Coordinates of C-alpha atoms and ligand atoms in Angstrom, one line a residue:
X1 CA 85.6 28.1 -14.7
X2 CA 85.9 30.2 -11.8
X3 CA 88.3 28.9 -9.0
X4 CA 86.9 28.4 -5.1
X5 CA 88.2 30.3 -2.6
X6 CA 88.4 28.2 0.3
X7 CA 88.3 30.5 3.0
X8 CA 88.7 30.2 6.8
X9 CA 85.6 32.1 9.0
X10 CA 86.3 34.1 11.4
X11 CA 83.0 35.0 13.7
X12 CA 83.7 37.7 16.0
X13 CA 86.5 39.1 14.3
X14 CA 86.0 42.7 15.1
X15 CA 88.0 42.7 18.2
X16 CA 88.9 40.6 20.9
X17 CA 90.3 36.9 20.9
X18 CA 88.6 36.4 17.6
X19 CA 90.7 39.3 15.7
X20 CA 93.7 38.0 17.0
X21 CA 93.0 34.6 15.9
X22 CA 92.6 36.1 12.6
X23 CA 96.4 37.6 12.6
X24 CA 97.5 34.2 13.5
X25 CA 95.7 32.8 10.6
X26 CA 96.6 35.1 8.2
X27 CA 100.3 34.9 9.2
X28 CA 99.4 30.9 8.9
X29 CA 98.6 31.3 5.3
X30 CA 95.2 31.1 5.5
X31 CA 92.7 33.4 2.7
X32 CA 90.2 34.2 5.8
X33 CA 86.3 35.3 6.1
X34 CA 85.5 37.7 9.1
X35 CA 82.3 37.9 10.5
X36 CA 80.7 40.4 13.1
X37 CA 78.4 43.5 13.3
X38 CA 80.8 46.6 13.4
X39 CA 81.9 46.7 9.3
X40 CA 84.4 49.2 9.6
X41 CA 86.5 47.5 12.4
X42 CA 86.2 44.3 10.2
X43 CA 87.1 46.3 6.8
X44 CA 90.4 47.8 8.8
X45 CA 91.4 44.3 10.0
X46 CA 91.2 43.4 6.3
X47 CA 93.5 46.1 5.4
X48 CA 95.7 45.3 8.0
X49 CA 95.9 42.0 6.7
X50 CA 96.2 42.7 3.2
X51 CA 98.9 45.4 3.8
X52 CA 101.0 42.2 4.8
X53 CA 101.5 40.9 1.4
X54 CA 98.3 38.2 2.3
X55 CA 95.0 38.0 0.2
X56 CA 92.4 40.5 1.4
X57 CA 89.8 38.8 4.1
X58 CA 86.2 38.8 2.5
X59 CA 84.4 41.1 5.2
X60 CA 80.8 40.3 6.1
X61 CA 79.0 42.5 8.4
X62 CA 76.1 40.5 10.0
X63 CA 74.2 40.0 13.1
X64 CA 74.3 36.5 13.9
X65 CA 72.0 36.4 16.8
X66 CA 69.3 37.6 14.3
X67 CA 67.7 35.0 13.0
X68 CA 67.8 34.3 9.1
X69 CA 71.7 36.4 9.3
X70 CA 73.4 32.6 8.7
X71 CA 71.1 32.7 5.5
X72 CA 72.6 35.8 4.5
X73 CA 76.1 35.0 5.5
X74 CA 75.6 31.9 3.5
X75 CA 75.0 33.8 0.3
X76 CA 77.2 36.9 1.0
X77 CA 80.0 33.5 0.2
X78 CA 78.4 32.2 -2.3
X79 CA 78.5 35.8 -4.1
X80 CA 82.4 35.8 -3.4
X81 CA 83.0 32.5 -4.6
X82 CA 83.8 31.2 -1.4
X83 CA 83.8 27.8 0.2
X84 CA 84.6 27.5 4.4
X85 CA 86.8 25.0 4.7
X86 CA 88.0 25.8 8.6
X87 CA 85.1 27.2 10.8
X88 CA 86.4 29.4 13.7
X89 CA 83.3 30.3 16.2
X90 CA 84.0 32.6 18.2
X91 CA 81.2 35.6 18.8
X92 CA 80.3 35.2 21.6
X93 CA 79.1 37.7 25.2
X94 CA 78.0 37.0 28.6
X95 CA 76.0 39.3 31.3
X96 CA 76.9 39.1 34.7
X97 CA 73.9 39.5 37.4
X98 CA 71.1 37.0 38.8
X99 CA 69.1 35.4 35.7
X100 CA 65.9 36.8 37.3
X101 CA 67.2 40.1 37.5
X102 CA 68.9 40.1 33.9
X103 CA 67.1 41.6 31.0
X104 CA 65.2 38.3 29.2
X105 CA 65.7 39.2 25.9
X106 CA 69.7 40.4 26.3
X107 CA 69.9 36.6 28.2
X108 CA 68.0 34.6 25.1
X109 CA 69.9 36.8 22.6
X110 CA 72.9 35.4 24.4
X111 CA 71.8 31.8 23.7
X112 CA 70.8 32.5 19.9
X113 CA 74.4 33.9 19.4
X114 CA 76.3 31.5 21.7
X115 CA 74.9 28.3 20.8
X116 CA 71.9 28.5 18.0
X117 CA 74.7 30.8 15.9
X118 CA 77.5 28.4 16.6
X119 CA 75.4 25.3 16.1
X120 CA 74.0 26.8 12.6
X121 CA 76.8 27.7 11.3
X122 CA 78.1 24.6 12.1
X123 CA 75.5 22.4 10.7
X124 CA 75.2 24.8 7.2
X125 CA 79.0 24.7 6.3
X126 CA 79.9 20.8 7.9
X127 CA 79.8 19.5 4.1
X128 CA 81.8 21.8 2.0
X129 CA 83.9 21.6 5.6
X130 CA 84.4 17.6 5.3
X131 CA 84.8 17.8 1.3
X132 CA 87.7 20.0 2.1
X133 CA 88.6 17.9 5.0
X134 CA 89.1 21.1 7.4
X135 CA 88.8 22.0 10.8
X136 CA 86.3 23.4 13.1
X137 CA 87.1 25.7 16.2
X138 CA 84.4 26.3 18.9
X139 CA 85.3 28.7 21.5
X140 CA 84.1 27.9 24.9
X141 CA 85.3 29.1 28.2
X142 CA 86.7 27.8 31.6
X143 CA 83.1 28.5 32.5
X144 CA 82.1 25.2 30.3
X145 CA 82.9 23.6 33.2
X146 CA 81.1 24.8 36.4
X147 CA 77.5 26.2 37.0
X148 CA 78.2 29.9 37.2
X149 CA 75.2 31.4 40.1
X150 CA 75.2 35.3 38.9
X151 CA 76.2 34.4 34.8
X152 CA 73.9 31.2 35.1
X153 CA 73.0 31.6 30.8
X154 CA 76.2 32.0 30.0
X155 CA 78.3 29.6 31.8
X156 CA 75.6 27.2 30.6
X157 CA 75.7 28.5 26.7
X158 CA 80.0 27.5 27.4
X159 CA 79.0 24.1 28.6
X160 CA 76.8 23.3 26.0
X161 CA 79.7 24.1 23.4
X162 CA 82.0 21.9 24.8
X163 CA 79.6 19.2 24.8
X164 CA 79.0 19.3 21.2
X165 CA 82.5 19.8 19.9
X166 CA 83.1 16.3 21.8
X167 CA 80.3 14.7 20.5
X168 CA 80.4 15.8 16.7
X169 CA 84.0 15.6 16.9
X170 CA 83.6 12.3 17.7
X171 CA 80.9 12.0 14.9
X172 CA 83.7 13.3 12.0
X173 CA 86.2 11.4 13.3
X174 CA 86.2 9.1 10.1
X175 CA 86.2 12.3 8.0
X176 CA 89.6 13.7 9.0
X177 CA 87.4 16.7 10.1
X178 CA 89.1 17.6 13.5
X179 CA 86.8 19.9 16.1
X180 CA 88.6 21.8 18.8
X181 CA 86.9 23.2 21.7
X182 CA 89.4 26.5 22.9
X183 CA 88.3 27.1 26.5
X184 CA 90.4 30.5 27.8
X185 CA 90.4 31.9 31.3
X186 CA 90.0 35.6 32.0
X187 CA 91.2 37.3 28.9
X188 CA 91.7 41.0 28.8
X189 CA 88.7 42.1 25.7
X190 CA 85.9 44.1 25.6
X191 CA 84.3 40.9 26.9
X192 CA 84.2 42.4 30.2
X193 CA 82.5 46.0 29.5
X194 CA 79.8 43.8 27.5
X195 CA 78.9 41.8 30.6
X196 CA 79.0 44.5 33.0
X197 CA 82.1 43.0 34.7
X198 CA 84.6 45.4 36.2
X199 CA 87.1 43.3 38.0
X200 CA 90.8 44.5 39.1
X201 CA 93.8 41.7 37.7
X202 CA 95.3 40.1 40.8
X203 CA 97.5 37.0 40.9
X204 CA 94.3 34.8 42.0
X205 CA 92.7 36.4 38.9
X206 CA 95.5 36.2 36.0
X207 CA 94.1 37.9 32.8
X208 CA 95.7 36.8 29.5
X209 CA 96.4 38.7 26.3
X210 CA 94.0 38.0 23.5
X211 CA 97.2 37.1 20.9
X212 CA 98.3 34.6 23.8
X213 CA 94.8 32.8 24.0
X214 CA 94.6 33.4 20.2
X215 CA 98.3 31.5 19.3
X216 CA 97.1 28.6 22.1
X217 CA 93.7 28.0 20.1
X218 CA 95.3 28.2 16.3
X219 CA 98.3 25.3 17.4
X220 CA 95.9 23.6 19.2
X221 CA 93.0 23.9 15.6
X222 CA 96.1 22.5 13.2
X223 CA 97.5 19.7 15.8
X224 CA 93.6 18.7 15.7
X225 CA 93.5 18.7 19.6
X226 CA 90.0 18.0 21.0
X227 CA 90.3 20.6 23.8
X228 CA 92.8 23.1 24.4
X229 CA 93.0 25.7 27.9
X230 CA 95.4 28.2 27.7
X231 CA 97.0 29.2 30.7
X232 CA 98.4 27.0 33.6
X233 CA 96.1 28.4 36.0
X234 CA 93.3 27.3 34.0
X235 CA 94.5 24.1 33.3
X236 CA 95.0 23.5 37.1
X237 CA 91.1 25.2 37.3
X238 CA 89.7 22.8 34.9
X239 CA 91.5 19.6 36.2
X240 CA 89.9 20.3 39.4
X241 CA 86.8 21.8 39.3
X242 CA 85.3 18.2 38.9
X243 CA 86.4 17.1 42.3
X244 CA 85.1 20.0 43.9
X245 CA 81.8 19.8 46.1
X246 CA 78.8 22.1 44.6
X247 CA 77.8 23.1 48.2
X248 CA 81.2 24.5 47.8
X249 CA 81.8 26.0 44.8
X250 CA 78.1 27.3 44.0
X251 CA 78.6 30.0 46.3
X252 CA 82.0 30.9 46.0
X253 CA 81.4 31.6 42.3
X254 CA 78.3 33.7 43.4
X255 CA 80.4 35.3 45.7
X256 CA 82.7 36.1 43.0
X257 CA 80.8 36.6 40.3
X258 CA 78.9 39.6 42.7
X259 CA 82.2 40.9 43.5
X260 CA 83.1 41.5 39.9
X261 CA 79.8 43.4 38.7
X262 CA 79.8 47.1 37.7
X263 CA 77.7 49.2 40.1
Ligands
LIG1 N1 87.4 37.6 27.4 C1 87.3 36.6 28.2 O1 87.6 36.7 29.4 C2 86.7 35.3 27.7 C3 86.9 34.1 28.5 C4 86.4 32.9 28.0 C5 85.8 32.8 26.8 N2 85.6 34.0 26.1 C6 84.9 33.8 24.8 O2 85.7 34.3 23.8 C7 84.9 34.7 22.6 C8 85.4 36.0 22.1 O3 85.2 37.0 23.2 P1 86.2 38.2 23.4 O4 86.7 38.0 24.8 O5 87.1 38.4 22.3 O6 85.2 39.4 23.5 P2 85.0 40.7 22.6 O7 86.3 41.5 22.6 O8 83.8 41.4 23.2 O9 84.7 40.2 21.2 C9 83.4 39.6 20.8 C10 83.3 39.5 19.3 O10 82.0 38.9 19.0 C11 81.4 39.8 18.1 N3 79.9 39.8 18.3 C12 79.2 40.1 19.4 N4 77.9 40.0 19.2 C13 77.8 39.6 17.9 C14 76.6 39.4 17.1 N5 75.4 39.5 17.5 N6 76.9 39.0 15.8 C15 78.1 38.9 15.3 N7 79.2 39.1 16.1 C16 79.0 39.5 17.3 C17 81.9 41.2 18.4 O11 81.9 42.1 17.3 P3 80.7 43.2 17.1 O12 80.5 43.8 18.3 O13 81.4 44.0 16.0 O14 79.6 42.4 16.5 C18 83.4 40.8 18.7 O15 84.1 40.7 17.4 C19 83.5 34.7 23.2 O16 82.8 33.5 22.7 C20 83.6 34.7 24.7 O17 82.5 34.1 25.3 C21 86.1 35.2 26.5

């Protein structure tokens, strides 16, 4: 009889926070599955990976805001013997402009990969994920917690996934399942050029480095924290926004928001 591989997935591993959080895994001892559309920056991450003594990462190249692509992820495991046992999502893009302005099918494609992606994926591996008695990690944003006037879709996609980490955490709690909602700050990625963001760092506006958001989100996955926000000033965002009037902070991030767009 063939053995299981019981893999942890990786979406968005190409680049970005979710490559990095595939280092960390790999260095954590996990056998990993990465997931994204460019194939050849996914095949050298394998090789980077496996040229560290660790078991090659299955790569599968798919497009999940294409519907029917968790179908063929699904059976692109299957083939390799595979079983998810953690879930990591973390594709993910945002646009930055006025939603009326915005191109509607870039801002819907948004919401398929964001949260109909996420939630799929999520749904589709939860048994084989309780059976093992794994983990899930949803990556959200600081944005989860605000409406965002001039990136209204995709603050909103953030706050949805914080919502339902809570609640299905909450639902596997009895399980041992764990779900852990990572919600970084500004991050320095290819987010930005994606969502036609061209913003200078300044110490109001503190980027991180992928590996440091990355490290933050794997210790908070394996202490089984609910939410975890790396950076102090993101914490000190976060713990505050709540208090903060909307007749306020509506147009401030609209003010901000307009000041960070590429012309
Ligand atoms: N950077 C920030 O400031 C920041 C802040 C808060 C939250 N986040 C969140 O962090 C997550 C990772 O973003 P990042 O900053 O690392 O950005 P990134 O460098 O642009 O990485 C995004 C990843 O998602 C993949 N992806 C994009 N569209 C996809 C699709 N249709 N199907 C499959 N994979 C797709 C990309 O790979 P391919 O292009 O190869 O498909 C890439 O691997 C996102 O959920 C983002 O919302 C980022």
């Amino acid at each position: 009889m063939t053995e299981v591989r019981r893999v942890a997935l990786v979406t968005g591993a190409s680049g970005g926070i979710g490559a990095d959080l595939a280092r960390v895994m790999a260095r954590g001892g996990h056998d990993l599955a990465l997931v994204a559309r460019s194939a050849g920056k996914l095949a050298a991450l394998a090789n980077e990976i496996a040229a560290t003594g660790r078991p090659r990462p299955l790569v599968l190249a798919v497009d999940l805001a294409r519907t029917g692509s968790t179908d063929e992820l699904a059976a692109g495991l299957a083939a390799a013997g595979a079983s998810v046992e953690i879930l990591v999502n973390n594709a993910g893009f945002g646009l930055n402009g006025p939603a009326s302005q915005l191109d509607r099918a870039s801002q819907t494609e948004m919401i398929d990969l964001n949260v109909r992606s996420l939630v799929d994926l999520t749904l589709r591996f939860m048994p084989d994920i309780v059976a093992a008695r794994g983990r899930i990690l949803n990556v959200a944003s600081v944005a989860a917690f605000l409406p965002g006037p001039d990136m209204a879709v995709y603050y909103a996609t953030k706050a949805f996934v914080v919502s339902f980490s809570a609640a299905i955490g909450e639902e596997l709690r009895a399980s041992g399942v764990t779900v852990t909602a990572l919600c970084p700050g500004w991050t320095a990625t290819d987010f930005q050029a994606r969502a036609g963001i061209n913003a200078p760092v300044t110490a109001l506006m503190p980027a991180m480095s992928a590996m440091t958001v990355a490290e933050a989100g794997y210790a908070g996955l394996m202490a089984g924290r609910r939410r975890v926000t790396p950076g102090l000033f993101n914490k000190i965002a976060v713990a505050l926004l709540p208090y903060m009037p909307l007749s306020l902070l509506l147009p401030a991030i609209a003010r901000m928001q307009k000041s960070r767009r590429h012309v």
